[in-house]
């Protein structure tokens, strides 16, 4: 199960680890220090609420949140490679589609192939030959 919420400008996500009693708190946002503080405050609040409501058992924090050394997102290299791959695929598809829908006759061989008739003469295009 998973719950996502917005707290103090950070996206907070709670997830229950399968087959355990652990709850993972993930916080993401634009300010890493602020998000680490939010995660730690939520963990402390959960402990206080548990101890106020239950007199048995215990609850604790396994690992406190710290500011990451490098941004988790966006991964600029991965995004650039992904964009280049999508651009290459799209341009290839466009070129193939344009070739498939092009019905212009480019040479006398095209006429002979399409209409199955021989070509006896051809009118030269002086402008394309540069005179």
mmCIF file of C-alpha atoms in Angstrom:
data_model
loop_
_atom_site.group_PDB
_atom_site.id
_atom_site.type_symbol
_atom_site.label_atom_id
_atom_site.label_comp_id
_atom_site.label_asym_id
_atom_site.label_seq_id
_atom_site.Cartn_x
_atom_site.Cartn_y
_atom_site.Cartn_z
ATOM 1 C CA UNK A 1 0.000 0.000 0.000
ATOM 2 C CA UNK A 2 1.130 3.502 -0.725
ATOM 3 C CA UNK A 3 0.005 6.983 0.333
ATOM 4 C CA UNK A 4 1.244 10.179 -1.293
ATOM 5 C CA UNK A 5 0.733 13.666 0.166
ATOM 6 C CA UNK A 6 2.071 17.211 -0.172
ATOM 7 C CA UNK A 7 3.646 18.659 2.968
ATOM 8 C CA UNK A 8 5.435 21.989 3.224
ATOM 9 C CA UNK A 9 6.131 22.099 -0.530
ATOM 10 C CA UNK A 10 7.541 18.558 -0.608
ATOM 11 C CA UNK A 11 5.933 15.416 -1.966
ATOM 12 C CA UNK A 12 5.715 12.839 0.805
ATOM 13 C CA UNK A 13 5.165 9.157 0.062
ATOM 14 C CA UNK A 14 4.489 6.451 2.642
ATOM 15 C CA UNK A 15 4.905 2.800 1.666
ATOM 16 C CA UNK A 16 4.526 -0.349 3.749
ATOM 17 C CA UNK A 17 7.308 -2.829 3.052
ATOM 18 C CA UNK A 18 5.849 -6.238 2.080
ATOM 19 C CA UNK A 19 5.966 -8.968 4.745
ATOM 20 C CA UNK A 20 7.433 -6.589 7.356
ATOM 21 C CA UNK A 21 6.278 -4.009 9.883
ATOM 22 C CA UNK A 22 8.432 -1.309 8.252
ATOM 23 C CA UNK A 23 7.051 1.906 6.801
ATOM 24 C CA UNK A 24 9.229 3.764 4.321
ATOM 25 C CA UNK A 25 8.863 7.545 4.159
ATOM 26 C CA UNK A 26 10.112 9.091 0.899
ATOM 27 C CA UNK A 27 10.198 12.865 0.486
ATOM 28 C CA UNK A 28 11.077 14.678 -2.730
ATOM 29 C CA UNK A 29 11.126 18.323 -3.740
ATOM 30 C CA UNK A 30 13.287 21.164 -4.969
ATOM 31 C CA UNK A 31 15.061 21.876 -1.651
ATOM 32 C CA UNK A 32 16.929 18.733 -0.477
ATOM 33 C CA UNK A 33 17.662 20.004 3.055
ATOM 34 C CA UNK A 34 14.029 20.993 3.577
ATOM 35 C CA UNK A 35 12.857 17.563 2.355
ATOM 36 C CA UNK A 36 15.269 15.771 4.706
ATOM 37 C CA UNK A 37 13.953 17.854 7.607
ATOM 38 C CA UNK A 38 10.351 17.060 6.626
ATOM 39 C CA UNK A 39 11.090 13.311 6.527
ATOM 40 C CA UNK A 40 12.751 13.422 9.948
ATOM 41 C CA UNK A 41 9.906 15.511 11.437
ATOM 42 C CA UNK A 42 7.329 13.027 10.130
ATOM 43 C CA UNK A 43 9.282 10.093 11.597
ATOM 44 C CA UNK A 44 9.541 11.874 14.989
ATOM 45 C CA UNK A 45 5.822 12.718 14.913
ATOM 46 C CA UNK A 46 4.918 9.104 14.119
ATOM 47 C CA UNK A 47 6.946 7.951 17.131
ATOM 48 C CA UNK A 48 5.257 10.494 19.451
ATOM 49 C CA UNK A 49 1.770 9.583 18.206
ATOM 50 C CA UNK A 50 2.467 5.871 18.661
ATOM 51 C CA UNK A 51 3.813 6.306 22.200
ATOM 52 C CA UNK A 52 0.866 8.562 23.140
ATOM 53 C CA UNK A 53 -1.671 6.024 21.842
ATOM 54 C CA UNK A 54 -0.120 2.673 22.790
ATOM 55 C CA UNK A 55 1.506 1.579 26.026
ATOM 56 C CA UNK A 56 2.978 -1.629 24.599
ATOM 57 C CA UNK A 57 5.562 -2.327 21.932
ATOM 58 C CA UNK A 58 8.005 0.115 20.521
ATOM 59 C CA UNK A 59 8.574 2.114 17.398
ATOM 60 C CA UNK A 60 11.818 3.622 16.172
ATOM 61 C CA UNK A 61 13.645 5.136 13.259
ATOM 62 C CA UNK A 62 15.972 2.793 11.414
ATOM 63 C CA UNK A 63 17.730 5.448 9.371
ATOM 64 C CA UNK A 64 17.326 9.231 9.562
ATOM 65 C CA UNK A 65 16.990 11.220 6.366
ATOM 66 C CA UNK A 66 20.039 13.075 5.078
ATOM 67 C CA UNK A 67 20.466 15.510 2.240
ATOM 68 C CA UNK A 68 21.649 13.560 -0.827
ATOM 69 C CA UNK A 69 25.055 14.372 -2.271
ATOM 70 C CA UNK A 70 23.722 14.702 -5.812
ATOM 71 C CA UNK A 71 20.254 15.334 -7.240
ATOM 72 C CA UNK A 72 18.096 12.273 -7.688
ATOM 73 C CA UNK A 73 16.262 13.841 -10.606
ATOM 74 C CA UNK A 74 16.600 14.996 -13.367
ATOM 75 C CA UNK A 75 19.313 12.774 -14.784
ATOM 76 C CA UNK A 76 20.591 15.026 -17.572
ATOM 77 C CA UNK A 77 22.658 12.359 -19.349
ATOM 78 C CA UNK A 78 19.792 9.877 -19.374
ATOM 79 C CA UNK A 79 17.336 12.541 -20.549
ATOM 80 C CA UNK A 80 19.685 13.637 -23.360
ATOM 81 C CA UNK A 81 20.191 10.055 -24.567
ATOM 82 C CA UNK A 82 16.467 9.380 -24.365
ATOM 83 C CA UNK A 83 15.718 12.560 -26.342
ATOM 84 C CA UNK A 84 18.302 11.686 -28.997
ATOM 85 C CA UNK A 85 16.876 8.169 -29.377
ATOM 86 C CA UNK A 86 13.307 9.468 -29.668
ATOM 87 C CA UNK A 87 14.444 12.102 -32.192
ATOM 88 C CA UNK A 88 16.220 9.479 -34.294
ATOM 89 C CA UNK A 89 13.213 7.158 -34.245
ATOM 90 C CA UNK A 90 10.757 9.955 -35.092
ATOM 91 C CA UNK A 91 12.884 11.302 -37.923
ATOM 92 C CA UNK A 92 13.288 7.779 -39.349
ATOM 93 C CA UNK A 93 9.536 7.201 -39.212
ATOM 94 C CA UNK A 94 8.864 10.545 -40.927
ATOM 95 C CA UNK A 95 11.382 9.812 -43.705
ATOM 96 C CA UNK A 96 9.864 6.362 -44.307
ATOM 97 C CA UNK A 97 6.310 7.748 -44.324
ATOM 98 C CA UNK A 98 7.244 10.535 -46.729
ATOM 99 C CA UNK A 99 8.863 8.021 -49.044
ATOM 100 C CA UNK A 100 5.806 5.751 -48.900
ATOM 101 C CA UNK A 101 3.314 8.517 -49.731
ATOM 102 C CA UNK A 102 5.482 10.119 -52.449
ATOM 103 C CA UNK A 103 3.800 9.363 -55.791
ATOM 104 C CA UNK A 104 5.949 11.529 -58.055
ATOM 105 C CA UNK A 105 7.510 9.903 -61.075
ATOM 106 C CA UNK A 106 11.222 10.620 -61.026
ATOM 107 C CA UNK A 107 12.496 8.780 -64.092
ATOM 108 C CA UNK A 108 11.359 6.930 -67.202
ATOM 109 C CA UNK A 109 12.055 3.669 -65.381
ATOM 110 C CA UNK A 110 9.248 4.579 -62.928
ATOM 111 C CA UNK A 111 6.780 4.938 -65.807
ATOM 112 C CA UNK A 112 7.788 1.605 -67.276
ATOM 113 C CA UNK A 113 7.507 -0.099 -63.890
ATOM 114 C CA UNK A 114 4.175 1.452 -62.830
ATOM 115 C CA UNK A 115 2.257 1.344 -66.124
ATOM 116 C CA UNK A 116 3.994 -1.674 -67.650
ATOM 117 C CA UNK A 117 4.551 0.128 -70.963
ATOM 118 C CA UNK A 118 7.800 0.955 -72.751
ATOM 119 C CA UNK A 119 9.057 4.549 -72.856
ATOM 120 C CA UNK A 120 9.974 5.681 -76.363
ATOM 121 C CA UNK A 121 11.078 9.262 -75.704
ATOM 122 C CA UNK A 122 11.822 11.668 -72.907
ATOM 123 C CA UNK A 123 11.669 15.471 -72.783
ATOM 124 C CA UNK A 124 14.844 16.754 -71.116
ATOM 125 C CA UNK A 125 14.581 19.274 -68.274
ATOM 126 C CA UNK A 126 17.127 21.939 -69.220
ATOM 127 C CA UNK A 127 16.738 23.922 -65.998
ATOM 128 C CA UNK A 128 17.703 21.038 -63.721
ATOM 129 C CA UNK A 129 20.741 20.243 -65.899
ATOM 130 C CA UNK A 130 22.153 23.743 -65.487
ATOM 131 C CA UNK A 131 22.272 24.475 -69.263
#
